[in-house]
Every structure is written in C-alpha cells, then in structure tokens.
Coordinates of C-alpha atoms and ligand atoms in Angstrom, one line a residue:
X384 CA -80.7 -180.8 69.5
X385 CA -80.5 -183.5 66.6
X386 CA -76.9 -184.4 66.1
X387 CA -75.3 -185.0 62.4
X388 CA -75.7 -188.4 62.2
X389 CA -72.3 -190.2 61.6
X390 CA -71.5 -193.4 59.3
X391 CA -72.6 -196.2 62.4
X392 CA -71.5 -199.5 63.0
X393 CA -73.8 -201.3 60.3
X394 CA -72.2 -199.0 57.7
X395 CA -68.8 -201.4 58.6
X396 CA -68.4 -204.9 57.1
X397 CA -70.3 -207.5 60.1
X398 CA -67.0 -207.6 62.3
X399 CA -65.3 -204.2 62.1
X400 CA -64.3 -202.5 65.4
X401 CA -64.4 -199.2 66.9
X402 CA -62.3 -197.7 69.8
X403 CA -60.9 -195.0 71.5
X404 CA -56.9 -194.3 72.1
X405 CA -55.1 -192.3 75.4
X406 CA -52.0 -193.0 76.6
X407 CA -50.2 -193.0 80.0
X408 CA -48.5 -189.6 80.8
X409 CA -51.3 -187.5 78.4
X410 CA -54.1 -189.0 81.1
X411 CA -52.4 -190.8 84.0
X412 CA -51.2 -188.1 86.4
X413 CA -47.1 -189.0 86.5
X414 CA -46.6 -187.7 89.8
X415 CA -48.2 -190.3 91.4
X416 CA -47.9 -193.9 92.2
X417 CA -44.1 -193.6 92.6
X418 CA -43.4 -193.6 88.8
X419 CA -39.9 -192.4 87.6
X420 CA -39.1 -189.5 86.6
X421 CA -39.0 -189.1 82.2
X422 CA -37.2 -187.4 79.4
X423 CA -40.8 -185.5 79.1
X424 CA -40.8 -184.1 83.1
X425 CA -37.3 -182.7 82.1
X426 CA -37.7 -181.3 78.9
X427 CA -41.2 -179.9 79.7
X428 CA -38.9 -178.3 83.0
X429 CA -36.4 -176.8 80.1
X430 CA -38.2 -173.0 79.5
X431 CA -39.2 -172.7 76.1
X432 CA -40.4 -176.5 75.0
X433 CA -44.0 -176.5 76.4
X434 CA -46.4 -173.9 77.0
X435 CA -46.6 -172.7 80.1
X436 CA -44.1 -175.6 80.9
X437 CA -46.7 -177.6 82.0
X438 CA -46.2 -181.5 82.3
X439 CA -47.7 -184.6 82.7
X440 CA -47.6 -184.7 86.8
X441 CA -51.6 -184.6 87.6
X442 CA -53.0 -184.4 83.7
X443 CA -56.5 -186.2 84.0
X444 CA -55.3 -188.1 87.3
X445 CA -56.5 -191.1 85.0
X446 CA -54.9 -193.2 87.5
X447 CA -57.3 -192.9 90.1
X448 CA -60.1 -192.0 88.1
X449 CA -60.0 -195.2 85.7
X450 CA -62.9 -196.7 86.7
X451 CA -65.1 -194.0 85.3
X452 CA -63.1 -193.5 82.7
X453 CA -63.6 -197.2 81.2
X454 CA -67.1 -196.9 82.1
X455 CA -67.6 -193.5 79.5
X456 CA -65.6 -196.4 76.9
X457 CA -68.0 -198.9 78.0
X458 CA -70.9 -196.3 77.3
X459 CA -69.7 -195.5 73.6
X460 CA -70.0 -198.9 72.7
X461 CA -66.5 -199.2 71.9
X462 CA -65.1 -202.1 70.8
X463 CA -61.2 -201.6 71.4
X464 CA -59.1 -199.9 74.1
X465 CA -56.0 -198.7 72.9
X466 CA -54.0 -197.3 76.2
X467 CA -50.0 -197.9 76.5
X468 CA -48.3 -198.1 79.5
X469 CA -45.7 -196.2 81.0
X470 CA -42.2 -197.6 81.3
X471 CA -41.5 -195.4 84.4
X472 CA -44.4 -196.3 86.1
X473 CA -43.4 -199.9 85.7
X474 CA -39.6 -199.8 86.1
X475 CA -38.7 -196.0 87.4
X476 CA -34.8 -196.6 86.5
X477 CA -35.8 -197.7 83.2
X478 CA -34.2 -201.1 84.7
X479 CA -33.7 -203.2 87.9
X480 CA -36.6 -202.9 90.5
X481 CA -40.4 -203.1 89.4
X482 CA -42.0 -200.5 90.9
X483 CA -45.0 -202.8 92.3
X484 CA -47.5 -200.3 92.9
X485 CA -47.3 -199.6 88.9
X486 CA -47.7 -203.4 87.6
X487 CA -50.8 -203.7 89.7
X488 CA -52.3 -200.4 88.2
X489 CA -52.2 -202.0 84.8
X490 CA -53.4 -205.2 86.2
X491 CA -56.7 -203.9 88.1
X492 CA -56.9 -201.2 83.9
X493 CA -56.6 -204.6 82.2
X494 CA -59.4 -206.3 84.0
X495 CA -61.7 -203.6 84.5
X496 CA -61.5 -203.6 80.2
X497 CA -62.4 -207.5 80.4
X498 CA -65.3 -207.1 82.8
X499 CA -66.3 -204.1 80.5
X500 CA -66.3 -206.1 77.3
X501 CA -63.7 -203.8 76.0
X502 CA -60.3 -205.3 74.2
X503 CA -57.2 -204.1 75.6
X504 CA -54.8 -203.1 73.1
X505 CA -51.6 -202.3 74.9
X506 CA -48.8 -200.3 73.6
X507 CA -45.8 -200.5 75.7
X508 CA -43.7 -197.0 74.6
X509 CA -45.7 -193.7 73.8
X510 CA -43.3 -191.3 75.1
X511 CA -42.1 -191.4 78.6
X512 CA -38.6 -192.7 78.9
X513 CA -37.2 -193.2 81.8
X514 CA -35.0 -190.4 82.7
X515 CA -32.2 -193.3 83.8
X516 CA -32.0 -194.6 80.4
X517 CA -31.9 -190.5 78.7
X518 CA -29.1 -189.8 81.0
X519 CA -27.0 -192.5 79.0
X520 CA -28.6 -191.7 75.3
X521 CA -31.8 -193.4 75.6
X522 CA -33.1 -194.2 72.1
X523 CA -29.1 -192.7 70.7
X524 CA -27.6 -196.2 72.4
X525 CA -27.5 -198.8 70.6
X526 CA -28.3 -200.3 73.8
X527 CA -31.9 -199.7 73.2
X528 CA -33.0 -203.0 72.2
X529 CA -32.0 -204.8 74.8
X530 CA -33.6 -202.6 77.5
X531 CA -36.5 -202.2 75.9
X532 CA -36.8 -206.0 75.4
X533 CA -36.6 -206.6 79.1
X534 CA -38.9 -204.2 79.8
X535 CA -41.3 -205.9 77.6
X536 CA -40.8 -209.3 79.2
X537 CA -41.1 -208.0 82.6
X538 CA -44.4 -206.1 81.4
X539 CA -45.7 -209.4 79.5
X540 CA -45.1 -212.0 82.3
X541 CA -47.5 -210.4 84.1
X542 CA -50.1 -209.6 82.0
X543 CA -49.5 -210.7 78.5
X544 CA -52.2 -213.2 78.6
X545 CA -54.8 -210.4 78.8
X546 CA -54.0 -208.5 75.9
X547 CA -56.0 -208.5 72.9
X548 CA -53.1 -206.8 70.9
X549 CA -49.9 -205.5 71.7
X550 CA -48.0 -202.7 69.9
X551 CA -44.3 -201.8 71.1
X552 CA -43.8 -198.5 69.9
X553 CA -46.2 -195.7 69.1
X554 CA -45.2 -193.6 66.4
X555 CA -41.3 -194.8 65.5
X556 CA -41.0 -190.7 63.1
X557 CA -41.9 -189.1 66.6
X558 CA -39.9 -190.6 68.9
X559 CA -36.8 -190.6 66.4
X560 CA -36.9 -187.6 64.1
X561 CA -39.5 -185.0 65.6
X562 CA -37.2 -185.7 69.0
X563 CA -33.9 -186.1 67.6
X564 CA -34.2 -184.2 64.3
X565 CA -36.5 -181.5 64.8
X566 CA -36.1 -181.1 68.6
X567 CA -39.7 -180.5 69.0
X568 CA -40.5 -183.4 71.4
X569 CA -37.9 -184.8 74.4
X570 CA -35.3 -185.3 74.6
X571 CA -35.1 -181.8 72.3
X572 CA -32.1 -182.7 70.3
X573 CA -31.2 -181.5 66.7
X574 CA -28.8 -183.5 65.3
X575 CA -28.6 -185.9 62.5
X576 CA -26.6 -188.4 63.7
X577 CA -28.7 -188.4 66.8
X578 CA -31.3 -188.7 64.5
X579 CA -30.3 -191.9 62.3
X580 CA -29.7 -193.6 65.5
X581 CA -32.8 -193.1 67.0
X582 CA -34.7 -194.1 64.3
X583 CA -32.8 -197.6 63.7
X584 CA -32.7 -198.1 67.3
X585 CA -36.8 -197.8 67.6
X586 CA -37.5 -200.2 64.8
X587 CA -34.2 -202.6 66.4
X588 CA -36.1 -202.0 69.7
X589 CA -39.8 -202.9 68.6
X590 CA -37.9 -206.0 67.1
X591 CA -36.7 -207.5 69.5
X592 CA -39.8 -206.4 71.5
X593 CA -41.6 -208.8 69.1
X594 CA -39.2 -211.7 69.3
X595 CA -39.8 -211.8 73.4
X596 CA -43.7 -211.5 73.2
X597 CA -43.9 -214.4 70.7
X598 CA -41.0 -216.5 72.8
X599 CA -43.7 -216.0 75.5
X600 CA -46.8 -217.4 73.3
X601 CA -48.7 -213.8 72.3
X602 CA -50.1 -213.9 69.6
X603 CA -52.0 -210.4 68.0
X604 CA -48.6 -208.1 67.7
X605 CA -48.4 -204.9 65.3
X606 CA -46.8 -201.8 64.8
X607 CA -47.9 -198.4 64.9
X608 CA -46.8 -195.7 62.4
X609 CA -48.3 -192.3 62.0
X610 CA -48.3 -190.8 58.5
X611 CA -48.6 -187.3 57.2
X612 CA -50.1 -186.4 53.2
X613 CA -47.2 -185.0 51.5
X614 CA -48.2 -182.5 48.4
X615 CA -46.1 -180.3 46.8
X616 CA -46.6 -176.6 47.7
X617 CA -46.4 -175.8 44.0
X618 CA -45.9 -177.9 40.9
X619 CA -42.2 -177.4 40.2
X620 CA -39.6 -179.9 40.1
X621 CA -38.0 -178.8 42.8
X622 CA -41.3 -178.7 45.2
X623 CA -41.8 -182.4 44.0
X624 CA -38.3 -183.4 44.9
X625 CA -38.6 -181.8 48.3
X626 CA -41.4 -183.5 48.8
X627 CA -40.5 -186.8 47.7
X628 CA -37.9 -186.3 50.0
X629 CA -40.5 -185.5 53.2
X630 CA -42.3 -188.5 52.6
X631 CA -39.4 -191.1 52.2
X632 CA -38.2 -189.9 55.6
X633 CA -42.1 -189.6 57.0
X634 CA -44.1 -192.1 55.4
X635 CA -41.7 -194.8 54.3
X636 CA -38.5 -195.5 56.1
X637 CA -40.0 -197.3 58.8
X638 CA -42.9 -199.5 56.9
X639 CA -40.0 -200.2 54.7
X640 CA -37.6 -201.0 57.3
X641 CA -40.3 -203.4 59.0
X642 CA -41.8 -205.0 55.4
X643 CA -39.1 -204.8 53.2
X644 CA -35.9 -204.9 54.9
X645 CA -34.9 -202.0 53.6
X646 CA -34.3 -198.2 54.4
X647 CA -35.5 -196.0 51.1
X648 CA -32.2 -194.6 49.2
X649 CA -33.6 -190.9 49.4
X650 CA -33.4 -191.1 53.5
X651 CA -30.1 -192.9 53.3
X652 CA -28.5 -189.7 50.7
X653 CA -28.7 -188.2 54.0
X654 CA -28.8 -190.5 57.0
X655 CA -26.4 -193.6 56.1
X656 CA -23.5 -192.4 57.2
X657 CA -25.0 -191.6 60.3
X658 CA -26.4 -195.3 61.0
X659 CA -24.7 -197.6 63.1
X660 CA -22.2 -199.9 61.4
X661 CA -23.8 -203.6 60.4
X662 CA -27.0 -201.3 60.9
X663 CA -28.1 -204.2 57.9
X664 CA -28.1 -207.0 60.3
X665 CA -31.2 -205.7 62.9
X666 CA -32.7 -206.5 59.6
X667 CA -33.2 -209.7 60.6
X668 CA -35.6 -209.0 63.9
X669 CA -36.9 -205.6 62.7
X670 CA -38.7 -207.8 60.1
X671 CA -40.2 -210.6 62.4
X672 CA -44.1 -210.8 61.0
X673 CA -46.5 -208.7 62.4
X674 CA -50.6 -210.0 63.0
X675 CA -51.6 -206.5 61.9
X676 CA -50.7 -202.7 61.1
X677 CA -52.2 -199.6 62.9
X678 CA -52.0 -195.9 60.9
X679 CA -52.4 -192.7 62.7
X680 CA -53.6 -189.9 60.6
X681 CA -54.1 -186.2 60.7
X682 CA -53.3 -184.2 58.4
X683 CA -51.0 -182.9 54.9
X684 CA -48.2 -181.3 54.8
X685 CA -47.2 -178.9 52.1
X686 CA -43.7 -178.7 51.1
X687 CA -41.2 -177.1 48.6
X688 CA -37.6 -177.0 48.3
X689 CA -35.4 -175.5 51.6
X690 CA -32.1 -174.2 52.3
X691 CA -30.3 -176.4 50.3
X692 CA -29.1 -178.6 53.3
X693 CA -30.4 -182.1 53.6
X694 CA -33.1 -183.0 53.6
X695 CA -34.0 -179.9 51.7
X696 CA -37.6 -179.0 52.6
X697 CA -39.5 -176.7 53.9
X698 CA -43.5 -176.5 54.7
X699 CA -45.6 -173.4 53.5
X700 CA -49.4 -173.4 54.5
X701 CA -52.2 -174.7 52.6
X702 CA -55.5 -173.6 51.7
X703 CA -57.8 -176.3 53.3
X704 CA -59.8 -175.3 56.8
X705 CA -57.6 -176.3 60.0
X706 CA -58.1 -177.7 63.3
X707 CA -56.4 -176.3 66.6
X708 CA -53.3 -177.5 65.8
X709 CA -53.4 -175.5 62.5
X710 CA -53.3 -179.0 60.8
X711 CA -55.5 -178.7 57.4
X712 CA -58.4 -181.2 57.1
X713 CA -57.5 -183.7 54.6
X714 CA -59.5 -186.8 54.9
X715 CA -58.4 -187.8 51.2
X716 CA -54.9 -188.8 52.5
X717 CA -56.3 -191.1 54.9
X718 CA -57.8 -193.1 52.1
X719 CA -54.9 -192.6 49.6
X720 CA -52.8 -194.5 53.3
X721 CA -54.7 -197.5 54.0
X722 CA -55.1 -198.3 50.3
X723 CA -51.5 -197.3 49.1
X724 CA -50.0 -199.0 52.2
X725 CA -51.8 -202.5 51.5
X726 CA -50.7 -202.5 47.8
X727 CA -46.9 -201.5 48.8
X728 CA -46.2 -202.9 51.9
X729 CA -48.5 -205.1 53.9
X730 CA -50.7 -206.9 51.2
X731 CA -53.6 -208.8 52.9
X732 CA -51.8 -207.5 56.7
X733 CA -55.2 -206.6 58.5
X734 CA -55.0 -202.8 59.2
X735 CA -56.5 -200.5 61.8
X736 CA -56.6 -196.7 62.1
X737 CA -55.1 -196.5 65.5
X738 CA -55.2 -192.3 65.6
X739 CA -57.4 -190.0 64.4
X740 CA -59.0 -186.5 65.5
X741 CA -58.7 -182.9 66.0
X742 CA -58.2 -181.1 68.3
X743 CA -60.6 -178.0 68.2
X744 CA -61.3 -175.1 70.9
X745 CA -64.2 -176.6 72.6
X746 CA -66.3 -175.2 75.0
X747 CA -67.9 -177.3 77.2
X748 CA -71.5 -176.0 76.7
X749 CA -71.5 -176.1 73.1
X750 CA -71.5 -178.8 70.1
X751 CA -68.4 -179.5 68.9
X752 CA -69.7 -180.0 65.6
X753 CA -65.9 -178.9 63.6
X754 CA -65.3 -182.5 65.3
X755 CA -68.2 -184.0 63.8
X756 CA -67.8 -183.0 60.6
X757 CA -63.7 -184.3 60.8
X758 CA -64.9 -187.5 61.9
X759 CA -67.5 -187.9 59.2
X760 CA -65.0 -187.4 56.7
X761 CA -62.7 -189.7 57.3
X762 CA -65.0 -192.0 58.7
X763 CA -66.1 -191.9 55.0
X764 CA -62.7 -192.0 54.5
X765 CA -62.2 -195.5 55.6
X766 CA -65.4 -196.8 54.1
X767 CA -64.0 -195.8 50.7
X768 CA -60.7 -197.4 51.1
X769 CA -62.6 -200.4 52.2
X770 CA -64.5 -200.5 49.0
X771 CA -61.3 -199.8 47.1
X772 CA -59.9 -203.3 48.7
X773 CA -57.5 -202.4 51.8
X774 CA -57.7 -205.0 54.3
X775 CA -59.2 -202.3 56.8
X776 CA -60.6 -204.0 60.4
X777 CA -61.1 -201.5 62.7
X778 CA -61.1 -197.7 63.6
X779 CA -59.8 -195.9 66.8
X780 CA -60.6 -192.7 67.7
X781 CA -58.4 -190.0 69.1
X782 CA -58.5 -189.5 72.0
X783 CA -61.1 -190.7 74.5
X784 CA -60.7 -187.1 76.3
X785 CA -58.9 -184.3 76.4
X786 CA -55.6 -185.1 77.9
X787 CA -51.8 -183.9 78.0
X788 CA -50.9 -182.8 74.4
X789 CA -47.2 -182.3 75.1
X790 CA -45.2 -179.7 73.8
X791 CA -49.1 -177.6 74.0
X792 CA -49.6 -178.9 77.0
X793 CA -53.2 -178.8 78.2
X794 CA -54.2 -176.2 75.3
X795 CA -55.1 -178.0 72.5
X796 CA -58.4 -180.5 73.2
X797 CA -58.5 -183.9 71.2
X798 CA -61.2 -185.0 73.7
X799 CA -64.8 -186.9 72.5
X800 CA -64.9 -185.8 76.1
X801 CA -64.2 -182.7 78.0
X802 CA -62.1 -182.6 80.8
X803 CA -62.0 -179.4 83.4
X804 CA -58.3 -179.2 84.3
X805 CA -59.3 -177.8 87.7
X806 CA -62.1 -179.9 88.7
X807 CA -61.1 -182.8 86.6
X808 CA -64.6 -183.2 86.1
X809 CA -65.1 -185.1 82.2
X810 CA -68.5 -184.2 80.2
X811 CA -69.3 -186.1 76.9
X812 CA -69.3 -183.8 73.9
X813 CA -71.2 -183.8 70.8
X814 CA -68.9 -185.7 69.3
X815 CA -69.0 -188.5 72.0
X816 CA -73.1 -188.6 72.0
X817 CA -73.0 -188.9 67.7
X818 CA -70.7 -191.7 67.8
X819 CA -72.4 -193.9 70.6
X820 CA -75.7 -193.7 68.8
X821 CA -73.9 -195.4 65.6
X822 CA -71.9 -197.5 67.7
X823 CA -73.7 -199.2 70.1
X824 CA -76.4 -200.5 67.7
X825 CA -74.9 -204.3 68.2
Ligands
IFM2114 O1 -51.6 -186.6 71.2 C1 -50.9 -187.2 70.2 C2 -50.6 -188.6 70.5 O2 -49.9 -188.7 71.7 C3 -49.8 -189.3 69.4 N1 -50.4 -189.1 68.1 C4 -50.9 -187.7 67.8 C5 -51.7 -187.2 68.9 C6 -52.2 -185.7 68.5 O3 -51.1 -184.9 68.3

C-alpha cells in the first residue's frame, strides 16, 4: 500500500533533527534489575488510580530488549534519542548506595546510541520517585533540591560526558499540579499547598540540577515543559477569565519562573500564600541559562468559569476530532507555542518539540493512518512556525513504541511501533514506515 507521504527531512532547514522520545518506567520493565520501589508502584497499587492497576513492573521489558530497540531508532533514521533515566533504578533509596547493576544499564543504552549514530538526550526525572524520598514529602520538601542535585552528580560522573543534551525534569505542571493539584498522577494528592510546593520545588530542583552539570563541564542543558492550547469554551468574560486563568497556571508559571524570574500574578492570587517563605531567593538558580528549550504538545483545552473556588475553571469538550485519549487535534496551538514562546520568553533560545503524538486504538494489522494524518499536521505545524521566525531545531516524536501510559496503563497506544503486551514482540506501524522514508534521505 502507498503511504501518505509526510513533510521529510529536506523539507527542514539543512541541520534540523528528528527523534523519538520513551522514558524509563513506561518501557523499562521496573521490576527488574533491583530498582527501588516508586511513588508510581504504590499509587498504581492504590485501587482506583490506574486501570486495571496495572504498573510499570515488566512494561516493554526495554531493559533487556534495548538492543533491538535502538536498532528500530537506528532504522528510522533518527537523529536524536530522548530516553530519561530512572532515579530508582540508579539510587533505589532515592539516596546512599548506587545500585550498580542500574548505572551500567545506562552506560551499555548510552553507548549502544553512540555506536548507532544516534544523540542521547538524557532526562534525568520523568516520574518515578523513589518511594524513600515520597515517604518524607518527595517533591512537598523543600528538601528537594538538594537530593535531586546529588542524584544528578552521581548520574553525571559517570556518564555526563556522553550526553548530547541533558534535561532535569520532564514536564515540571505534571509532576507538580496534575500530582499534587489534581491527584491524577502519584503521589495522588489534592491539595494546594501541596501543590505550590511542588511546583517551586521542581523548578528549585532542576536549578540546582543545572548548577552541578555545568560545575562538572556539560555543556547542551534545557528544560522541558509541556503546554496545552487554552480557548475559551464560549466568548464571555467570564470563560476568558477562566481561561486566562488555566494558562497562567499551565502554560506560564514555569517558563516564567525559569526566563523571567517571576511567578505570573494570576497563579500567585491563588498559590502565594502557599509558597515557601523566601520562595524569591531560588530565583537566583531557577534562572541559571539554559543551551535550549524543549515543548511537549498535544492538545487544547476548553474552559469556562467553575465553582467559584480558585482557580475557577472548568473544561467542557470541544468540537474538533479526538485521539484515544479524547484529546482534540489542534495542531494550530503547536505553532501559536513555538512562536509565542520565542517572542515572550526565550528569544533566539534554540527550541525543540520534545513530545508529540497520539495515541490511537491501533491494530497491529492495519495502517494507522489517524496517526499519520496527526503527525502531518503538526509536522506542518512546525514548518510554519519556522517560517514565522521561532528558533525551531529539532522535532521528537512521541513515543518510539507503545509503552506504559500511567494512570491508562497499557490501554492507550502512542507507539510508531506496536508492542504485544504478551509476547512483547514490537512491529513497525504505518506511521513508523512513512516517517523513515522522509527521514532517512541524508
Ligand atoms: O506518556 C506521556 C509522557 O510520559 C509524558 N508526556 C505525555 C505523554 C502522553 O500522555
């Protein structure tokens, strides 16, 4: 069958890269290779938080599977590996003893990459915290930073000089307000104090992450935010307002709180008294420069005015076709991010899309052609905003393969590549085949 031809490689300015993203406990297998136990094996143990409570323990058992696993990278003609590494697997208390077994795993990853041709780009935190560190707060104590910071040098003695880039944190709004606001990721919690913490913690935390890499030489550090469209559901005042209000918390606390120094006055109405005193002073390291920024984009959200309580919003749903998720396809906002992000907040900062995909109900025998047709578009996307001026150098795909999509467990398939979850067997979609034959014309 002829494939939909996608926008290829020599659509992209001469040096533009493509990749594909995983991370750790959505691919690894965390039950193995005497790895700690996380806030995500306890919350997914809590009935009610993931379907079917399934976890992360055997996933794509990524961890002894890797080799073939780079080689379908390799075969794509990717450019860029984005992977992150898991802090339990490395340190299973969270701190104290290396876990040896764990550091050589990431070692043996790193270098099959090199001899690959493929560009690690590490992230060292998407998700699984050490369940030694929840047990005293985790990302609530303000004890965060400095934890996190040894981790990092610990991580980065070893194989720092490998890297092609390093990001600390992936996705500061999930790990702080979808986990701590909403209580829709671990550790589950719904509180806004919790909440305030959290976030200032992450941003203090990939700080003084920074600080440690570029005290050991690296050079090639950024920070990766995820962003959501927000449109009013309707066009009163009050939808805009609740809107406005959704993206300041989304959209702009933390690339404000990393560029400008700053947390926007329509998060702090409801979050400053929350923060933790002197909170102004992590200013300081939460704004050390960054090489680059990386965006992770999905979707819209459409909101109008909520209960009254702060913050005051709640989402309807929109019009637009959805994926599996039930996330509307709006490759628009992609374009409106990369160029609106430049011009506000990063200026000439080289950007990458570090996320983006959809999950879809694949079946393994036919085309996944919905996927096609989302990648077009904000492939498009991108070349726009490139025309428009943003200082856009690269694109990364989510997700190599179907993996671990946390609180929907193994339901919801992100995958250029299918994965059995019995056999573990992994078959190239559509999807995979259309972008290879763009991006391996060299
Ligand atoms: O699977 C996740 C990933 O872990 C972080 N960004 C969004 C993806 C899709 O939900």
């Amino acid at each position: 069958m002829t494939l939909p031809s996608l926008p290829t490689r020599a659509d992209f300015p001469p040096d533009f890269m493509l990749g594909v993203a995983t991370s750790a406990y959505q691919i690894e297998g965390h039950g193995q290779g005497g790895a700690g136990s996380t806030h995500w094996d306890t919350f997914a143990a809590t009935r009610g938080n993931v379907i079917r409570a399934e976890d992360g323990a055997r996933a794509c058992d990524h961890l002894n599977r890797w080799e073939e696993d780079l080689d379908l990278i390799r075969d794509l003609g990717a450019d860029i590996y984005r992977f992150s590494l898991s802090w339990a697997r490395i340190l299973p208390e969270g701190r104290g003893t290396v876990n040896a077994a764990g550091l050589d795993f990431y070692d043996r990853l790193i270098d099959g990459m090199l001899a690959r041709g493929l560009r690690p780009a590490a992230t060292l935190y998407h998700w699984e915290l050490p369940s030694a560190l929840a047990d005293q707060g985790g990302w609530v104590n303000g004890d965060m930073p400095h934890w996190f910071a040894d981790y990092t040098e610990t991580v980065m003695r070893r194989l720092g000089n490998r890297l092609w880039s390093v990001a600390p944190i992936n996705e500061p709004w999930c790990v702080s307000w979808l986990s701590h606001f909403e209580g829709h990721h671990a550790p589950g919690l719904r509180d806004i104090r919790a909440a305030a913490r959290a976030m200032h913690h992450v941003l203090s935390s990939h700080g003084r992450a920074i600080e440690v890499m570029r005290g050991l030489g690296m050079q090639n550090l950024g920070a990766v935010c995820n962003f959501e469209a927000a449109l009013p559901a309707n066009d009163t005042p009050s939808a805009q307002a609740a809107t406005a209000r959704y993206d300041a918390i989304y959209n702009q606390f933390f690339l404000s709180g990393l560029f400008h120094g700053r947390y926007p006055d329509l998060v702090l109405q409801g979050l400053e008294a929350h923060l933790p005193q002197n909170y102004h002073d992590d200013f300081a390291h939460i704004t050390a420069p960054l090489d680059w920024l990386g965006l992770n984009y999905y979707t819209c959200q459409r909101l109008r005015e909520g209960n009254g309580l702060w913050p005051n919003y709640q989402s309807v749903e929109g019009p637009l076709a959805k994926t599996q998720m039930g996330w509307e396809i709006y490759p628009e906002g992609l374009h409106y991010f990369l160029t609106h992000t430049a011009k506000t907040y990063t200026g000439n900062l080289p950007l990458y899309v570090t996320e983006n995909g959809m999950a879809h109900a694949d079946h393994p025998d036919q085309p996944d052609l919905a996927r096609l047709s989302y990648l077009d578009a904000h492939l498009r996307a991108c070349l726009r905003a490139i025309e428009d001026g943003a200082p856009l150098q690269g694109y990364i795909a989510w997700s190599l393969m179907d993996n671990y999509e946390w609180a929907f467990g193994y339901e919801k398939r992100f995958g250029l590549v299918h994965v059995d979850f019995d056999s573990l067997q992994r078959r190239p979609k559509a999807s995979y085949h259309a972008l290879a034959n763009g991006w391996r014309l060299r």
